[in-house]
Coordinates of C-alpha atoms in Angstrom, one line a residue:
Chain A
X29 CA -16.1 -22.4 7.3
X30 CA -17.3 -24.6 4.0
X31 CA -20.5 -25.3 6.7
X32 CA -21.3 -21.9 6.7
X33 CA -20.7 -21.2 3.0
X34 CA -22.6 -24.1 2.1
X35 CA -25.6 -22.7 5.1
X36 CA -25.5 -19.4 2.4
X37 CA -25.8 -20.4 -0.8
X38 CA -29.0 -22.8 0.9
X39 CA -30.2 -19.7 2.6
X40 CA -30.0 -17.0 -0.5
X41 CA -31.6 -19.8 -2.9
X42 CA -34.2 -20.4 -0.4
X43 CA -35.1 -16.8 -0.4
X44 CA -35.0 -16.6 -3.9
X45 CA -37.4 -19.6 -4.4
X46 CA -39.6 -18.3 -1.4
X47 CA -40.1 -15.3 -3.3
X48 CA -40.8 -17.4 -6.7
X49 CA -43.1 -19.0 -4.8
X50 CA -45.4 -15.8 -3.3
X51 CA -45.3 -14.4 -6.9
X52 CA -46.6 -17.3 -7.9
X53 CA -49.7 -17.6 -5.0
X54 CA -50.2 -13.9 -6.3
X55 CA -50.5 -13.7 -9.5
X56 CA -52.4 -17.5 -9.8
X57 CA -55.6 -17.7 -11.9
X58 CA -58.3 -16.0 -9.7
X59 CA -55.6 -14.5 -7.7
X60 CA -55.6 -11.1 -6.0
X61 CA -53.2 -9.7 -8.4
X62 CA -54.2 -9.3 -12.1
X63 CA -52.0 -10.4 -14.8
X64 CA -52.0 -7.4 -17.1
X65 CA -50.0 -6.1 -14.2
X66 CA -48.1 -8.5 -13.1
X67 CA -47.6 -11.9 -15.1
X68 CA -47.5 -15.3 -13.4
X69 CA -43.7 -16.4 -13.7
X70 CA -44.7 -19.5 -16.0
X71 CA -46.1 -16.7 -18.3
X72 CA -42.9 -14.7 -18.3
X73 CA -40.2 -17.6 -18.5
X74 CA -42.6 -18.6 -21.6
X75 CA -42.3 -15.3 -22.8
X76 CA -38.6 -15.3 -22.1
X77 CA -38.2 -18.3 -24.3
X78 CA -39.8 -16.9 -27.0
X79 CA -38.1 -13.7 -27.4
X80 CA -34.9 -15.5 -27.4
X81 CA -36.2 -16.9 -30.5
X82 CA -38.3 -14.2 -32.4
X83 CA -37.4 -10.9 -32.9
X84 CA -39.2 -8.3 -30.3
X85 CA -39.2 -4.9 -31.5
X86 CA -37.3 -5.4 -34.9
X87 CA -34.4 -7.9 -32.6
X88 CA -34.1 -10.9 -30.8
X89 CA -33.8 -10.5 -26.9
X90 CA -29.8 -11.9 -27.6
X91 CA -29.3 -8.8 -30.2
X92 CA -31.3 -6.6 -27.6
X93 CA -28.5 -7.8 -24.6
X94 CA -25.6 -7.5 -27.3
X95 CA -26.9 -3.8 -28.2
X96 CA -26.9 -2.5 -24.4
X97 CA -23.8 -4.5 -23.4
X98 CA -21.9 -3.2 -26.8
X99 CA -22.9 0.7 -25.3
X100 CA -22.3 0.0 -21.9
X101 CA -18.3 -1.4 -22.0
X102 CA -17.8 0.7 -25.3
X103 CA -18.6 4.1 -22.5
X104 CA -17.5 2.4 -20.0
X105 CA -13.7 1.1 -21.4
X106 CA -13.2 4.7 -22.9
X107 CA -14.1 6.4 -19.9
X108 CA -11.3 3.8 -18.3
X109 CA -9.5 5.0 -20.6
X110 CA -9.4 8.4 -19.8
X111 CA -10.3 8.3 -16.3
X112 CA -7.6 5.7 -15.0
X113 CA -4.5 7.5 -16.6
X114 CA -6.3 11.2 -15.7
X115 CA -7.0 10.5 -12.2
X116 CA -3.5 9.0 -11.1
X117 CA -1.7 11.9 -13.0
X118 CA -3.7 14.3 -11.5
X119 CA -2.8 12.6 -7.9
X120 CA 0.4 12.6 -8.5
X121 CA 1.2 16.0 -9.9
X122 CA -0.2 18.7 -8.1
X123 CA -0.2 21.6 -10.7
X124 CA -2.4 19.1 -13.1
X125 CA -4.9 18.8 -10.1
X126 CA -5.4 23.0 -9.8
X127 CA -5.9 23.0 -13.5
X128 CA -8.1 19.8 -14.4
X129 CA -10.2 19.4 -10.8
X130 CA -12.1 22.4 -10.8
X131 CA -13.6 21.8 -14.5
X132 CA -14.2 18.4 -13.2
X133 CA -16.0 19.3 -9.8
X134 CA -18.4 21.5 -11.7
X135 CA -19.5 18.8 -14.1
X136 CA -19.8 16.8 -11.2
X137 CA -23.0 17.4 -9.8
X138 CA -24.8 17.4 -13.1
X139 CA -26.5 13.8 -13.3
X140 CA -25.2 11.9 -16.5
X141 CA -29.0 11.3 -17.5
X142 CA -29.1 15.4 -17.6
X143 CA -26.8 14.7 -20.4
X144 CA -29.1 13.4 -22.6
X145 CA -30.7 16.2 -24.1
X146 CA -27.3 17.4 -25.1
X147 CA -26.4 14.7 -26.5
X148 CA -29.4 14.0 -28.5
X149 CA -29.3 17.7 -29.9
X150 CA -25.4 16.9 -31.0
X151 CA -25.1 13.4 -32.0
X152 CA -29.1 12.1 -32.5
X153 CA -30.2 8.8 -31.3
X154 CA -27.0 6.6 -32.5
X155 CA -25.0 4.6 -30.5
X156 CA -22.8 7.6 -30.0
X157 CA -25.2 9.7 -28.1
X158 CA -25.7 6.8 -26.0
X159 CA -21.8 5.6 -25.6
X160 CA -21.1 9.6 -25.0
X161 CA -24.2 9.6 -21.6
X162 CA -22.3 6.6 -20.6
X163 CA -19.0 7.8 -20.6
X164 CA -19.8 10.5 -18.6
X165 CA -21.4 8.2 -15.9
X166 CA -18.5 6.1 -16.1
X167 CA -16.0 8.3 -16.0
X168 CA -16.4 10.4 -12.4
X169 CA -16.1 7.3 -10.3
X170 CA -13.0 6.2 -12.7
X171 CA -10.9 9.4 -12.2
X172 CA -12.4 10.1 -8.5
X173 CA -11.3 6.3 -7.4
X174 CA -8.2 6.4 -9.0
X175 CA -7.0 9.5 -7.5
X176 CA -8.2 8.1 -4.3
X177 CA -5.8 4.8 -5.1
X178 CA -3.1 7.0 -5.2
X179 CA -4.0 8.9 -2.2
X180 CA -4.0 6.2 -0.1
X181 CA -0.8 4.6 -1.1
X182 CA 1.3 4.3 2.4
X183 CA 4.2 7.3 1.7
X184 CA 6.4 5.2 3.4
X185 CA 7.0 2.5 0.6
X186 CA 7.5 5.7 -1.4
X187 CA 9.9 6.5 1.0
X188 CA 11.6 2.8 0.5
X189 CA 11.5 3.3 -3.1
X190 CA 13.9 6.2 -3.0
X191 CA 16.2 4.4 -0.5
X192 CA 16.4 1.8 -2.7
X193 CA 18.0 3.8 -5.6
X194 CA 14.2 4.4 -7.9
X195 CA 13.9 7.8 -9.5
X196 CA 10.1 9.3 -10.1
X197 CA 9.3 7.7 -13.1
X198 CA 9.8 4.2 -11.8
X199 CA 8.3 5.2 -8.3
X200 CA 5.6 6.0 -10.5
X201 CA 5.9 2.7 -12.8
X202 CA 6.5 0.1 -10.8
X203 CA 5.4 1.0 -7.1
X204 CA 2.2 3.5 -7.4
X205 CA 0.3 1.8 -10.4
X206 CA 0.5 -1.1 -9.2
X207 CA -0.2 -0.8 -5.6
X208 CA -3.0 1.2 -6.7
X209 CA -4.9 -2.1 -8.5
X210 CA -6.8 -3.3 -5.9
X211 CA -8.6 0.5 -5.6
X212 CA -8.4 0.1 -9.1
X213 CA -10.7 -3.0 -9.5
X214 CA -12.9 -1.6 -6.8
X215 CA -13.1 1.7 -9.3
X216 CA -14.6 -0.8 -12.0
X217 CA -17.0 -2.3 -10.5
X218 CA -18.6 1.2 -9.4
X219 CA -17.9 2.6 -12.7
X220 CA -20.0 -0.1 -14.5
X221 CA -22.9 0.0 -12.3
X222 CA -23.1 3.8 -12.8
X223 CA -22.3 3.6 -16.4
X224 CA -25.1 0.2 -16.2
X225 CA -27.6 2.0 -14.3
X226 CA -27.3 5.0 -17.1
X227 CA -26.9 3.0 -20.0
X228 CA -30.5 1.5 -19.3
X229 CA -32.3 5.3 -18.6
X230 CA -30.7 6.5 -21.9
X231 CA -32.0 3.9 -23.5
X232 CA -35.4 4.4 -22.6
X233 CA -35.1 8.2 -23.8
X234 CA -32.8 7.6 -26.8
X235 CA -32.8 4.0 -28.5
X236 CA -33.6 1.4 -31.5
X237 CA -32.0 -1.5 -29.8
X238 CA -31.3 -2.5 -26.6
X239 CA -33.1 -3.7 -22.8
X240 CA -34.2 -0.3 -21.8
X241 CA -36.0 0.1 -25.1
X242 CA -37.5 -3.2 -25.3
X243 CA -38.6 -2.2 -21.2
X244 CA -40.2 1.1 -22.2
X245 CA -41.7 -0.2 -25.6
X246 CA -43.6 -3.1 -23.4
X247 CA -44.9 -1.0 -20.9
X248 CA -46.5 1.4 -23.7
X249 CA -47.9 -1.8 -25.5
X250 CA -49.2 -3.5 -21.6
X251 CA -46.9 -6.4 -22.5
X252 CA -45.9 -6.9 -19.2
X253 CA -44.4 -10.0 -19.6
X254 CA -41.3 -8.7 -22.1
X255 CA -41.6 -5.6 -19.6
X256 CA -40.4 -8.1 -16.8
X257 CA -38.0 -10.2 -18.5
X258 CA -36.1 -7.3 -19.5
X259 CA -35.9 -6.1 -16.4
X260 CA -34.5 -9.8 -15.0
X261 CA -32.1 -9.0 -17.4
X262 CA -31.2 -5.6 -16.8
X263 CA -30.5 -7.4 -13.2
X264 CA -28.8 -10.6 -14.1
X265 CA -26.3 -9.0 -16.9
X266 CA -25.5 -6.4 -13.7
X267 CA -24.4 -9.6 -11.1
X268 CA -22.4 -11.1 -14.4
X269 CA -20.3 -7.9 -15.1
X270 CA -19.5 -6.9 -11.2
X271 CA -19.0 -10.6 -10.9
X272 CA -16.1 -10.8 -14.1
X273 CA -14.4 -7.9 -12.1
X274 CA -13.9 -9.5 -9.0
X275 CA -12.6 -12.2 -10.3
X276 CA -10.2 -10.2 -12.7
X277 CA -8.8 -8.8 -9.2
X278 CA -7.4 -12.2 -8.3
X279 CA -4.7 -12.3 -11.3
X280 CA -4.6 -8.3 -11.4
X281 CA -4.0 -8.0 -7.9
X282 CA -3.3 -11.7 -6.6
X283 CA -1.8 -10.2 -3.2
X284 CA -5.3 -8.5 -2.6
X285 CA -7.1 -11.2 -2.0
X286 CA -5.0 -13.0 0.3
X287 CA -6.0 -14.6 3.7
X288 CA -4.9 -13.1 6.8
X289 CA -1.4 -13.3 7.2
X290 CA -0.2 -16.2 9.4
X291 CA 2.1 -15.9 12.4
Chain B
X27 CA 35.4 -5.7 34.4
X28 CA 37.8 -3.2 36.1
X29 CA 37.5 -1.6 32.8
X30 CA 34.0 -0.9 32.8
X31 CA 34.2 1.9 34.8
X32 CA 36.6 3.5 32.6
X33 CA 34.7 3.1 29.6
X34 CA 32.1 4.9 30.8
X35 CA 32.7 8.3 29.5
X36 CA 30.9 11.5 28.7
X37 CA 31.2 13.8 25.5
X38 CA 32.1 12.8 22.2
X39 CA 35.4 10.4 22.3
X40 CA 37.1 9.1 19.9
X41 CA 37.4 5.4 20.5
X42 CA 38.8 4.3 16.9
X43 CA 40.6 7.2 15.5
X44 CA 42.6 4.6 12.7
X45 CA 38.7 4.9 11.0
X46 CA 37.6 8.0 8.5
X47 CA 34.2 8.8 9.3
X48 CA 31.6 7.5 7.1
X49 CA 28.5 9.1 7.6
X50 CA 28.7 12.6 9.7
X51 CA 25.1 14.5 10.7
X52 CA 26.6 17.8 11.3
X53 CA 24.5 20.7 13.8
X54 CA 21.1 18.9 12.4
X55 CA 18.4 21.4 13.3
X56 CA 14.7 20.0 12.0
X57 CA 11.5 22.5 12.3
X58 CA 8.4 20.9 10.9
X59 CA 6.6 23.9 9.6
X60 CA 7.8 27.3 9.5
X61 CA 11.0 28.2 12.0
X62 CA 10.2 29.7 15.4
X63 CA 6.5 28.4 15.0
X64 CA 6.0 25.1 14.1
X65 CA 7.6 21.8 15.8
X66 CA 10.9 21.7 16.6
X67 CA 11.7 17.9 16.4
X68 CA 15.7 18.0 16.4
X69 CA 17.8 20.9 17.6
X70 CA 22.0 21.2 16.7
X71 CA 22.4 17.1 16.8
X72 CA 26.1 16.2 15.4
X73 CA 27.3 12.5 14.8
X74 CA 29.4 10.8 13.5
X75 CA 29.6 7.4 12.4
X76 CA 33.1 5.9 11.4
X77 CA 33.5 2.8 8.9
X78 CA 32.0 -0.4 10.6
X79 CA 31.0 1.8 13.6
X80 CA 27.5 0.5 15.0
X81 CA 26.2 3.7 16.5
X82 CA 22.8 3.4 18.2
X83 CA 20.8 6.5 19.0
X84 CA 18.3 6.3 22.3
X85 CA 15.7 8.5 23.5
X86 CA 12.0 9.2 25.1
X87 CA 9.1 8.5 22.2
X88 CA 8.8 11.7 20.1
X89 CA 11.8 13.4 20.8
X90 CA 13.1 13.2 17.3
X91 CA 15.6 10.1 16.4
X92 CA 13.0 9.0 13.7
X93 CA 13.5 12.7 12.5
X94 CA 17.3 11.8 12.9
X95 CA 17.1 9.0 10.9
X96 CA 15.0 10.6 7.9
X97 CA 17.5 13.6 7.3
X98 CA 20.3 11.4 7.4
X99 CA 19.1 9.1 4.6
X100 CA 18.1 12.4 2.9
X101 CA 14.2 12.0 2.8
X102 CA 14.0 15.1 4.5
X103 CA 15.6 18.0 4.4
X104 CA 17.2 19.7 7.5
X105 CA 16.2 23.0 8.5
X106 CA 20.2 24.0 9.5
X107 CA 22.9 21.8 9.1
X108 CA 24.2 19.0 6.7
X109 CA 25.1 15.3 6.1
X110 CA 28.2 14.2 4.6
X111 CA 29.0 11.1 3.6
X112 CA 32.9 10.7 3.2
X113 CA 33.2 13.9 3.9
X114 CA 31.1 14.8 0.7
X115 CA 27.4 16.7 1.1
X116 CA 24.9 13.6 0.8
X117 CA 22.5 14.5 -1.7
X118 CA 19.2 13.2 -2.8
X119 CA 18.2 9.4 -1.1
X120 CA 19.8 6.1 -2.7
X121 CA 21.7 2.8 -2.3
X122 CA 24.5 3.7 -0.6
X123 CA 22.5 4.3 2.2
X124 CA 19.8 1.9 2.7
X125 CA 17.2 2.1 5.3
X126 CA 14.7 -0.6 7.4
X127 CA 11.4 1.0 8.6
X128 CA 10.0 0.4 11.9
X129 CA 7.1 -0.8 9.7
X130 CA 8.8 -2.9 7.3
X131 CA 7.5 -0.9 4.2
X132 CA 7.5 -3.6 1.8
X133 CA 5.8 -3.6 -1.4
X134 CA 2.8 -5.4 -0.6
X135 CA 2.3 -6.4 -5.2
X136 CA 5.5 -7.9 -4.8
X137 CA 6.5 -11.4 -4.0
X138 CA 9.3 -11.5 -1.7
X139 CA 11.7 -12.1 -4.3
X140 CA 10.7 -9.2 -6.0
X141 CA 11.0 -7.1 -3.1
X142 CA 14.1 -8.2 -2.3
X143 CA 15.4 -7.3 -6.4
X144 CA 14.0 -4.1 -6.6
X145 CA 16.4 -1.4 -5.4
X146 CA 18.6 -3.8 -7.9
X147 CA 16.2 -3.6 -11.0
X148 CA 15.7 -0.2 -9.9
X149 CA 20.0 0.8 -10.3
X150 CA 20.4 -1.1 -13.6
X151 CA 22.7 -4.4 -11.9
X152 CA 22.9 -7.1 -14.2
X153 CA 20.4 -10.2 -14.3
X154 CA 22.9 -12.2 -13.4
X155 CA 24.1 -10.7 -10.9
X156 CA 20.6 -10.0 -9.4
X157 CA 19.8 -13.5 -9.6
X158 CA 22.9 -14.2 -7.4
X159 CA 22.7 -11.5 -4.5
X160 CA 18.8 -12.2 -3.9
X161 CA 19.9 -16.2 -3.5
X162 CA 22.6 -14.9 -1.2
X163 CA 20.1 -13.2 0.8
X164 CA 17.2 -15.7 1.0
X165 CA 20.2 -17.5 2.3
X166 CA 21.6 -14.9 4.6
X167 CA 17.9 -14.3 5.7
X168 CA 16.5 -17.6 6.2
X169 CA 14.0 -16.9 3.5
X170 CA 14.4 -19.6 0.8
X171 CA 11.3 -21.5 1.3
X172 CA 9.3 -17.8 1.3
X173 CA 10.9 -16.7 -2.0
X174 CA 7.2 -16.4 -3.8
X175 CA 5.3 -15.4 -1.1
X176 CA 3.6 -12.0 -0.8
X177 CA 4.3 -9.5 2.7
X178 CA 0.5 -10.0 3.7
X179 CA 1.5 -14.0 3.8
X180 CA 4.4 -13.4 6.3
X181 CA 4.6 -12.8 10.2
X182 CA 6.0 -9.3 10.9
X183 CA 9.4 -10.9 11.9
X184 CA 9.3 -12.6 8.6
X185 CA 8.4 -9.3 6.9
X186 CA 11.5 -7.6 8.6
X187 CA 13.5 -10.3 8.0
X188 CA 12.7 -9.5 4.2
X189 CA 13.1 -5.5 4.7
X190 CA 16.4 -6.5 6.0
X191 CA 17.6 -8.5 3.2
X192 CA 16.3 -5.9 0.3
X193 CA 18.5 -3.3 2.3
X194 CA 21.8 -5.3 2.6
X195 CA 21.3 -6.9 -1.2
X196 CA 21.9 -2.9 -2.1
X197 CA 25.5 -3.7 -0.5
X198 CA 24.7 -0.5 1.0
X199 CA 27.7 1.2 2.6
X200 CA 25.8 2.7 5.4
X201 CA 22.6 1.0 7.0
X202 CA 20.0 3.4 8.4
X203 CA 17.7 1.4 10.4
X204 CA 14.8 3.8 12.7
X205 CA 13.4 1.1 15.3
X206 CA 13.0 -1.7 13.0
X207 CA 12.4 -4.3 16.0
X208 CA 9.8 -1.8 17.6
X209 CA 6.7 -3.7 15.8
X210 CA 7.7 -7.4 16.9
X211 CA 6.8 -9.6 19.4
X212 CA 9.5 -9.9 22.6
X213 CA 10.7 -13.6 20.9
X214 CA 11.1 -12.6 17.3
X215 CA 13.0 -9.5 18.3
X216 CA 15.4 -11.4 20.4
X217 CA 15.9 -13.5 17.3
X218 CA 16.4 -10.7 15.1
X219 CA 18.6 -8.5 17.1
X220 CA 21.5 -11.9 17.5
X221 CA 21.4 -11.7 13.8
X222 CA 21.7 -8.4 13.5
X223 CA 24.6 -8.3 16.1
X224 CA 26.3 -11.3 14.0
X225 CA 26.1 -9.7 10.8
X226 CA 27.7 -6.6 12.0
X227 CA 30.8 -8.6 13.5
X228 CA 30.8 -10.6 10.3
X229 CA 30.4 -8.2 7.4
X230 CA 31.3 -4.8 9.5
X231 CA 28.7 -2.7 7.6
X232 CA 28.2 0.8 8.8
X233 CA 25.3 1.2 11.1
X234 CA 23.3 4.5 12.8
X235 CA 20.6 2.4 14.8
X236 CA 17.5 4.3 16.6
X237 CA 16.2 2.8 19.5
X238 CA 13.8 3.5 22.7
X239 CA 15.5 -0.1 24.1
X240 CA 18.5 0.6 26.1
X241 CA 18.7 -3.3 26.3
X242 CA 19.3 -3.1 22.2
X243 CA 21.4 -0.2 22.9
X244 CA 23.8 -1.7 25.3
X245 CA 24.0 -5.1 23.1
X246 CA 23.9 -4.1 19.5
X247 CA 25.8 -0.6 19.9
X248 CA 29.8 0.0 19.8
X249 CA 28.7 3.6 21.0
X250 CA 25.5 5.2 22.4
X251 CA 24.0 8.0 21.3
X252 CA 21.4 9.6 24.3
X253 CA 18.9 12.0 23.4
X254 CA 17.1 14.7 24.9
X255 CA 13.3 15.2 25.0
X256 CA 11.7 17.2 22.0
X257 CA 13.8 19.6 20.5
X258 CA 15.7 16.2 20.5
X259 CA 19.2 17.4 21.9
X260 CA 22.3 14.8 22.5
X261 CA 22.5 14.8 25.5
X262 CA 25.3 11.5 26.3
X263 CA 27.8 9.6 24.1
X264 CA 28.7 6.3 25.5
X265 CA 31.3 4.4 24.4
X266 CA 30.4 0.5 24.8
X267 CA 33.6 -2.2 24.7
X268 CA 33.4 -3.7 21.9
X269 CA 34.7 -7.3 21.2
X270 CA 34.3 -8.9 24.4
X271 CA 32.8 -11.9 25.1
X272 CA 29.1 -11.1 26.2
X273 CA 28.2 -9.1 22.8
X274 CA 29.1 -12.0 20.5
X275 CA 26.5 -14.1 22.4
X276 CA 23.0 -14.3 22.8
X277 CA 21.5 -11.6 24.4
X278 CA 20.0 -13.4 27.4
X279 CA 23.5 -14.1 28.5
X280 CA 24.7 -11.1 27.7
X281 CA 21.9 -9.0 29.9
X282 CA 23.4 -11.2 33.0
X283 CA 26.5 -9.9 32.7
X284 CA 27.8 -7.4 35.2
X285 CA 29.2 -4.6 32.7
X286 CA 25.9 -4.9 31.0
X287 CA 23.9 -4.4 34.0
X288 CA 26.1 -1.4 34.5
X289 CA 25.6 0.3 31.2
X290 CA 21.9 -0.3 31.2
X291 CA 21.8 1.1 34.7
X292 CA 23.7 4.3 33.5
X293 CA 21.7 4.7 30.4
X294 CA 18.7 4.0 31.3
X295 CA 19.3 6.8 33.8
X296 CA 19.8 9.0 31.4
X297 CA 17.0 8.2 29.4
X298 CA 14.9 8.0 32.5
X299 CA 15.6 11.8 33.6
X300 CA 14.1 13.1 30.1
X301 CA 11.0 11.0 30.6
X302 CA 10.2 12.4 34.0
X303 CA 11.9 15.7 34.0
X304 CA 8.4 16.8 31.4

């Protein structure tokens, strides 16, 4: 087992480098690809370096990351918000379903980015235009996955729960919420890479701050370079979220993550 | 032995008449969907189970004791019919009549502790007190050394073993239990049905026990309940002895001996008819 992990991580870094590696055989002086469209990575780690330093676009590429991350799990956490406590409601109480789910299902299909324009036209180009597209992204695969936790809580142990003296509130409480965690956690992490994947567009339509405007603003100016390392990361800050969550599940949901049971 | 014969008897009897009845499913009729048109799991099933009576209800698969066993414990409704309990209309689920699932249905966020205190912290008992019945069970259970571990860490004898002890912590004063060795392997299940036999001699609790195992049957049960295929009918009552010598042992012993033999021949007879009569 720790063979094979440790086979993995060699294998994945490899693969990483390997790729390092062509990009740089590319894009070396004299080589076939030119570097107004497409740096050599020495150029853009230099780059990188810099910007970390001196202000690109009226902010330094730490502001620029703390300006998309502050929209992002601002959307995201009030879509939680409303999404988490929505969805399980609506799950378990029928009537609230008929009413609130056929609203939702028409709001559905319309992509959060076709969202923008609305926004823009009601709240400008602030942080709460872009906090509002977000919440929107964020907030269908809160309330659909949390309904779905509920749904596919075993009605047995509700079943046990009333044999065992617990009236709805606490079946409610103490058995469905928390059973439901695990789904939960898995709701999350899609949320965030819908409400990430969004926050980035919006920014490029709608933005004085963050890495989608820095992104859009190099590729009018050719700077190709900044273009790239905001897209590294757009990437990287992705892996960091999703990665926080799964670790949240193992002291949410400590039972989740459990071996297979022994006999 | 002599006696064996004798025992054997057909109909409803009365073998302790000195004991009220406890826990009485009176003309049971279950449809699932509408009447006339949709399944018709159980059809007029009476019994009665008197105080510290271990009544054990055989059939084919499907032919409605699970259905038996979830009106009387009042998570469903019957279609005709009622259950009393001490002569009372039953009401709505609780405590006083706890049941064990075939598939354990334990809280798989709780520890086994916390499985075990729930229907506890659930009815308001005392932290004390809680404290106290749960370290009586872990003992009862053989569970002390698995006190903080969670259901997906256990063996699905250990897992029953835990379903057990959060149903008999309620101090319930009728156990419902619908196959609850039907999951386990051949050893565990042997394990698990001496105990179960032992704490029925020792504490007396009230018992209605489905089974498809006439071997369970014929050991665990003071009477037998035999059912017909779907619409589940009763078709026998058996009346077992009860405080002899082979029940109290284990059940390998017990299988050898001739009035066993001769139950589980005339049971599983019965049994045997509604399987192959389809």
């Amino acid at each position: 087992m720790g063979q094979s992990r440790t086979l993995q991580v060699a294998a994945s870094l490899g693969a990483i480098l390997a790729w390092i590696v062509i990009w740089a055989w590319l894009t070396r002086p004299g080589g076939p690809v030119p570097t107004l469209y497409f740096p050599a990575p020495d150029d853009v780690w230099a780059k990188f370096v810099r910007m970390w330093q001196r202000p690109y676009i009226g902010s330094t590429l730490p502001n620029h990351i703390l300006a998309s991350l502050y929209i992002v799990l601002t959307g995201w956490g009030l879509a939680a918000l409303v999404g988490i406590p929505l969805g399980i409601a609506m799950a378990w109480w029928k009537r609230l379903k008929w009413i609130v789910f056929p609203t939702f299902q028409l709001i559905r299909p319309v992509p959060p980015l076709a969202w923008i324009p609305l926004t823009i036209l009601w709240l400008g180009i602030g942080d709460s235009a872009r906090i509002s597209v977000v919440f929107i992204a964020a907030l269908v695969p809160w309330l659909m996955n949390s309904m779905l936790a509920v749904y596919s809580i075993d009605r047995l142990l509700l079943d046990a729960a009333k044999t065992l003296g617990a009236n709805d509130h606490q079946i409610l409480t103490r058995v469905v919420c928390r059973t439901a965690l695990p789904t939960l956690v898995a709701a999350a992490r899609m949320a965030l890479g819908s409400a990430w994947s969004t926050l980035v567009a919006a920014e490029i339509l709608a933005a004085t701050a963050g890495l989608g405007y820095v992104a859009v603003n190099a590729s009018q100016l050719l700077d190709t370079d900044v273009l790239l390392v905001a897209m590294f990361m757009i990437g990287i800050l992705g892996i960091g979220m999703t990665g926080l969550i799964g670790l949240t599940q193992n002291w949410l949901a400590p039972w989740s993550v459990l071996g297979a049971r022994r006999d | 032995m002599e006696q064996s014969a004798g025992k054997m008897t057909s109909g409803i009897t009365d073998p302790a008449p000195e004991s009220p009845a406890k826990l009485e499913l009176c003309n049971i009729s279950k449809w699932f969907g509408p009447e006339g048109e949709g399944v018709h799991a159980v059809d007029d099933c009476s019994i009665e189970v008197k105080k510290g009576e271990f009544i054990v209800v055989v059939g084919p698969s499907g032919c409605g004791k699970s259905t038996l066993m979830t009106v009387g414990a009042g998570l469903e409704e019957p279609t005709h019919g009622e259950v009393l309990v001490d002569g009372k209309p039953a009401g709505p689920p609780g405590p006083t009549r706890s049941v064990v699932f075939q598939k354990f249905a334990l809280f798989p966020s709780e520890t086994v502790e916390q499985n075990i205190k729930f229907g506890l912290q659930m009815t308001g008992v005392s932290a004390t007190e809680q404290e106290t019945r749960l370290a009586e069970q872990l003992k009862i259970m053989g569970l002390e050394q698995f006190r903080r571990s969670y259901p997906s860490e256990l063996s699905g004898g250990m897992q029953q073993r835990v379903a057990i002890a959060r149903a008999l912590v309620m101090q319930p004063e009728i156990l419902l239990m619908d196959e609850p060795f039907g999951a386990l392997d051949a050893q565990t299940r042997t394990i698990l049905q001496e105990e179960v036999q032992r704490l029925h001699r020792e504490m007396h609790y009230t018992v209605l026990f489905i089974t498809h195992s006439v071997e369970e049957a014929v050991y665990l049960g003071d009477r037998v309940v035999v059912m017909t295929r779907r619409p589940g009918r009763i078709k026998r009552v058996i009346d077992l002895p009860r405080d002899v010598a082979w029940k109290t042992g284990d059940i390998e012993l017990a299988a050898e001996h001739p009035e066993f033999i001769e139950f589980r021949r005339e049971i599983w007879g019965l049994v045997r008819e509604e399987i192959v009569s389809i």
